[in-house]
PDB file of C-alpha atoms in Angstrom:
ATOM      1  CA  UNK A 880      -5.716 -15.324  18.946  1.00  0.00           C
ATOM      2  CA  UNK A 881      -5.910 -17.460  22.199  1.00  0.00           C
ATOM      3  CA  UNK A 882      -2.256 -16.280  23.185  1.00  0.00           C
ATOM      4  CA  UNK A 883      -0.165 -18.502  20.694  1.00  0.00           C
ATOM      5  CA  UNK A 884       2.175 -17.280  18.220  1.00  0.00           C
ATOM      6  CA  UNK A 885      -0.289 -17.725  14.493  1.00  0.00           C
ATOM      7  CA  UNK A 886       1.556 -19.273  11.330  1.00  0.00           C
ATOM      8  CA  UNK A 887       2.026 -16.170   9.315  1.00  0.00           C
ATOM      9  CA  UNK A 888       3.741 -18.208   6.102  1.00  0.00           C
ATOM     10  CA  UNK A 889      -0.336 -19.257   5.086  1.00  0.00           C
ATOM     11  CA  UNK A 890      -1.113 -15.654   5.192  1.00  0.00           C
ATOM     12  CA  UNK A 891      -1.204 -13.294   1.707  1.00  0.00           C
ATOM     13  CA  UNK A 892       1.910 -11.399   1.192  1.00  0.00           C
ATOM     14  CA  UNK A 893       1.106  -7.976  -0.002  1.00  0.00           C
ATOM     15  CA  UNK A 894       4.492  -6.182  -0.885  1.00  0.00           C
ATOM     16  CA  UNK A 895       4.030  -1.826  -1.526  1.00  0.00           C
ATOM     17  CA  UNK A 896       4.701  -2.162  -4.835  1.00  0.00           C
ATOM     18  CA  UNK A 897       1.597  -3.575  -5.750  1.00  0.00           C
ATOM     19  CA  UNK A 898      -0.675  -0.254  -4.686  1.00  0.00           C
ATOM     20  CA  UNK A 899       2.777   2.444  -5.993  1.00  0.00           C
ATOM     21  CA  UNK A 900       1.278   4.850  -8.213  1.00  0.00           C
ATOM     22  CA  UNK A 901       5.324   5.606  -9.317  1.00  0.00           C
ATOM     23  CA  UNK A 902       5.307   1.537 -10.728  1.00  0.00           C
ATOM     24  CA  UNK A 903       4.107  -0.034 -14.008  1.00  0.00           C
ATOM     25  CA  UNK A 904       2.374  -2.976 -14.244  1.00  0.00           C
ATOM     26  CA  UNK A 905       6.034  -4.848 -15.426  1.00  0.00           C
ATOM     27  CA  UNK A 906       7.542  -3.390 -12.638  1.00  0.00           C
ATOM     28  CA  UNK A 907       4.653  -5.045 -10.234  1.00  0.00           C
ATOM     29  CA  UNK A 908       1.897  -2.850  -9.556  1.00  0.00           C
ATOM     30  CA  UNK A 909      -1.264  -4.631  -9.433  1.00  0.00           C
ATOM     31  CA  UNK A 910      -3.986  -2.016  -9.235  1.00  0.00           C
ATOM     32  CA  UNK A 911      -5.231   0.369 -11.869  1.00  0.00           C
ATOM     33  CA  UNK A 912      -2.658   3.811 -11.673  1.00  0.00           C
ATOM     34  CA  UNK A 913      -5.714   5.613 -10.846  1.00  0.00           C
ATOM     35  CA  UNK A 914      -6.249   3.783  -7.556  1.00  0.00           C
ATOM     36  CA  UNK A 915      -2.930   3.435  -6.676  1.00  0.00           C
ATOM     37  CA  UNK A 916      -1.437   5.782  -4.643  1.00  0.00           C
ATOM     38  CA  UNK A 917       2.614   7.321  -4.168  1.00  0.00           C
ATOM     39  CA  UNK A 918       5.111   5.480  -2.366  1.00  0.00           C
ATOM     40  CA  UNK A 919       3.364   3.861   0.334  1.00  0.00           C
ATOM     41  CA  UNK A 920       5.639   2.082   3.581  1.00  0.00           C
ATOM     42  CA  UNK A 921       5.388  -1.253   4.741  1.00  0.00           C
ATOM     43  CA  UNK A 922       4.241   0.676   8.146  1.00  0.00           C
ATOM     44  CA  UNK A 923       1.254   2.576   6.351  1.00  0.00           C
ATOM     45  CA  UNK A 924      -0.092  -0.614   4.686  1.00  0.00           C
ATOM     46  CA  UNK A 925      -0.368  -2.197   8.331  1.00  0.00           C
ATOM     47  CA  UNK A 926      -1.582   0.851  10.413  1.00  0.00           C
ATOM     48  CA  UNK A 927      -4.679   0.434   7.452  1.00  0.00           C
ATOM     49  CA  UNK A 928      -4.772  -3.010   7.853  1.00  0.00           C
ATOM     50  CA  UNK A 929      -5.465  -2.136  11.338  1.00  0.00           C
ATOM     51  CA  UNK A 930      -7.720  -0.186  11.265  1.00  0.00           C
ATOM     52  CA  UNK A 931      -9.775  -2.316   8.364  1.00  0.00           C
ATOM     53  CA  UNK A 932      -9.325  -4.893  11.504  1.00  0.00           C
ATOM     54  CA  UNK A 933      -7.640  -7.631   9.371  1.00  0.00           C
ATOM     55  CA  UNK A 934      -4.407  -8.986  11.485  1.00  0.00           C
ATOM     56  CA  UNK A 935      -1.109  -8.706   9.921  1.00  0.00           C
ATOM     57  CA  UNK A 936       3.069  -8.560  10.720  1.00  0.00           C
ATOM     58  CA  UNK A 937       5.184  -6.555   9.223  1.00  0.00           C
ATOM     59  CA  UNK A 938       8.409  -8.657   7.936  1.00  0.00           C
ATOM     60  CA  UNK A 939      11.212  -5.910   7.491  1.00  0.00           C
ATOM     61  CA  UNK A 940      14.066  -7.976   6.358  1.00  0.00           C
ATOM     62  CA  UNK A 941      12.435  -9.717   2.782  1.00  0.00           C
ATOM     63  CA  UNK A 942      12.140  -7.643  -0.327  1.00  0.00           C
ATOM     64  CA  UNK A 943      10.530  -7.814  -3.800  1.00  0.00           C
ATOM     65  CA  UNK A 944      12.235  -9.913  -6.639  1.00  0.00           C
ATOM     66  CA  UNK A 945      11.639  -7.586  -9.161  1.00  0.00           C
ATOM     67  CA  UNK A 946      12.901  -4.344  -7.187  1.00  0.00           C
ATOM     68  CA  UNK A 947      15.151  -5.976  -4.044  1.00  0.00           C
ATOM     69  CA  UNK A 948      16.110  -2.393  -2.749  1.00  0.00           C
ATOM     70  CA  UNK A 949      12.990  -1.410  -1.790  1.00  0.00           C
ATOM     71  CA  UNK A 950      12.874  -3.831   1.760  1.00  0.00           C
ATOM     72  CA  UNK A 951      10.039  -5.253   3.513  1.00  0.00           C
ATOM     73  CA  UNK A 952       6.650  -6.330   3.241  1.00  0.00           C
ATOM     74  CA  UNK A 953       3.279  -7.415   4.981  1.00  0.00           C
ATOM     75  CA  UNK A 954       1.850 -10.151   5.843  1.00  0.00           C
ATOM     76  CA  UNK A 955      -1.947 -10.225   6.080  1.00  0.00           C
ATOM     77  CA  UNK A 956      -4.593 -13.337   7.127  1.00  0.00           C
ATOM     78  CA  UNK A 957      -7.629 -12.363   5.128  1.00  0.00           C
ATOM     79  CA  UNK A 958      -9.429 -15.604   6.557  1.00  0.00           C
ATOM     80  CA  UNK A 959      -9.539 -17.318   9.911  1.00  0.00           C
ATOM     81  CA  UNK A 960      -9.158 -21.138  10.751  1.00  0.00           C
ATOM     82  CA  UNK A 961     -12.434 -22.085  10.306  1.00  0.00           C
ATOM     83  CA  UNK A 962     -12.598 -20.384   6.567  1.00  0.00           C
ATOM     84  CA  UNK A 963     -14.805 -17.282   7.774  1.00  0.00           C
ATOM     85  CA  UNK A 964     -13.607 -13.688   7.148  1.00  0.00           C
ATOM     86  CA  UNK A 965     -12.197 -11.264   9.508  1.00  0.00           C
ATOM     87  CA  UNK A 966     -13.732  -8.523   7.305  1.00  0.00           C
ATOM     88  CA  UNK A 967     -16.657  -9.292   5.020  1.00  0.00           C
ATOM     89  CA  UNK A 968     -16.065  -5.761   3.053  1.00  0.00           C
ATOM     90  CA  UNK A 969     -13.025  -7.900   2.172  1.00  0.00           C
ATOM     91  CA  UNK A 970     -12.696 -11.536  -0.074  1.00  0.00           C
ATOM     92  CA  UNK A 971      -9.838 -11.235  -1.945  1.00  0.00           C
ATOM     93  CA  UNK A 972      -6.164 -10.030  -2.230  1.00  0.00           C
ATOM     94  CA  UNK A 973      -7.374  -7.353  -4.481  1.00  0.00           C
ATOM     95  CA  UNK A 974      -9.880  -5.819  -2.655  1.00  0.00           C
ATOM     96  CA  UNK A 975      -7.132  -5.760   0.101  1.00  0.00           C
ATOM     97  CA  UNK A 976      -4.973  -3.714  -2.198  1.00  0.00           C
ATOM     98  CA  UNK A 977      -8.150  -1.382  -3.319  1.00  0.00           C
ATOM     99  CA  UNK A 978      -8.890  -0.877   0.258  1.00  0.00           C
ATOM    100  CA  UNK A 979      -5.961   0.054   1.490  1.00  0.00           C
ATOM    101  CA  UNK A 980      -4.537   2.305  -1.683  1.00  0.00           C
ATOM    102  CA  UNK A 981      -7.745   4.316  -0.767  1.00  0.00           C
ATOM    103  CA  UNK A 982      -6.902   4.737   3.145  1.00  0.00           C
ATOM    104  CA  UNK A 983      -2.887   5.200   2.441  1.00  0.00           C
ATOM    105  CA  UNK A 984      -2.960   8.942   1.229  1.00  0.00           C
ATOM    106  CA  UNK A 985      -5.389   9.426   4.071  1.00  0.00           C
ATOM    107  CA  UNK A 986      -2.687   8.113   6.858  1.00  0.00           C
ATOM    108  CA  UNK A 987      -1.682  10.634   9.790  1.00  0.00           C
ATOM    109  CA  UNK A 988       1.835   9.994   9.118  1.00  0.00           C
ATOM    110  CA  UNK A 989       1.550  11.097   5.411  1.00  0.00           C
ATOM    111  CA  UNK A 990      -0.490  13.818   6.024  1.00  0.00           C
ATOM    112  CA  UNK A 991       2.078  16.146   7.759  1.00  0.00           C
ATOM    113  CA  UNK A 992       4.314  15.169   5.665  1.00  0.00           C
ATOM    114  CA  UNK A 993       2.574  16.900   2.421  1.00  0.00           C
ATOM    115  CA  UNK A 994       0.686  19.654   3.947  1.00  0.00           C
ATOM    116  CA  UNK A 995       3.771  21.450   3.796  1.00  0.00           C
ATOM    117  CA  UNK A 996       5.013  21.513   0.470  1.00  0.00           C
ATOM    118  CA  UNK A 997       1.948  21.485  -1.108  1.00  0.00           C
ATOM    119  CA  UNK A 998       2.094  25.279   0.732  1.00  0.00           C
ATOM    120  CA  UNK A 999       5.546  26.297  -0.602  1.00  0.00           C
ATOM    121  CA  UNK A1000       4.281  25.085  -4.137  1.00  0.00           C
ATOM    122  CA  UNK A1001       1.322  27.034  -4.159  1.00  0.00           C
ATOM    123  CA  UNK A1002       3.134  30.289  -3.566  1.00  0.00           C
ATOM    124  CA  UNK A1003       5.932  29.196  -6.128  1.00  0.00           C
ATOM    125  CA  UNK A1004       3.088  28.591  -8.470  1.00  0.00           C
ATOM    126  CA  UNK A1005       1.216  32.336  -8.756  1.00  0.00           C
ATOM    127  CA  UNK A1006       4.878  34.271  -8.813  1.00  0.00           C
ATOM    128  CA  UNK A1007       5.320  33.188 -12.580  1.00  0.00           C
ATOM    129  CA  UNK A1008       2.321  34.255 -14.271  1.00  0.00           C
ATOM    130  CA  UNK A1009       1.815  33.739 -18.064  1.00  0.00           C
ATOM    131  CA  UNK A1010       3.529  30.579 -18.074  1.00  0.00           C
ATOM    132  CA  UNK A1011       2.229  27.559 -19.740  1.00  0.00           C
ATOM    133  CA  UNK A1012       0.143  27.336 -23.016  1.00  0.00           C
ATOM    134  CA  UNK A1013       0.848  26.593 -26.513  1.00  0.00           C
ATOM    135  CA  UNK A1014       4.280  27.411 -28.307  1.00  0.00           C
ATOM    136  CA  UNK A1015       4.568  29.338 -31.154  1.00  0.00           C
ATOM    137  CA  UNK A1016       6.407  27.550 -34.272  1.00  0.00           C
TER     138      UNK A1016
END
């Protein structure tokens, strides 16, 4: 960006509650529950924005009105100066928010994080068999 600091307030905010799975659409989820995806970080949402090569900053300190202790959110410039965009796969704030609700459960950080329980719950899962079905009245 030619070495000087860019003006970051014309740049789309995009706050995690918008792609949380764990939201409604009153609490401020903007994406359909079935693309959305659990608990996502302000740091996931810019390691994809990233890699989808769209430039963004992180702003740690501001929160979202509707749920202010959640903190932080990202800033992202989805066109340059001259009106051209950094990623043509990508015209609009919700195709942002598609995009990166699809790379989120996909990020290295998360990863590690869920391989193991999803072990441990496996195993807890076939010592109780029988379970489930339909009650008798």
């Amino acid at each position: 960006m030619n070495g000087e600091v860019p003006n970051i307030k014309k740049w789309v905010v995009f706050y995690p509650v918008y792609i949380n799975s764990k939201k409604t659409v009153a609490e401020g989820r903007r994406i359909s529950l079935a693309k959305a995806c659990e608990n996502p970080t302000c740091a996931e949402i810019a390691d994809c924005c990233n890699h989808l090569k769209v430039p963004n900053a992180i702003e740690i300190d501001k929160a979202y009105p509707r749920d202010f202790m959640q903190r932080g959110r990202v800033r992202v410039q989805l066109k340059r100066e001259d009106g051209t965009l950094w990623n043509p796969a990508i015209s609009s704030r919700k195709q942002l928010m598609l995009q990166v609700a699809e790379l989120v459960p996909r990020h290295p950080g998360r990863t590690k994080k869920q391989e193991a329980p999803s072990t441990s719950s496996a195993a807890a899962g076939s010592s109780k068999p029988g379970k489930g079905g339909r009650k008798k009245r």
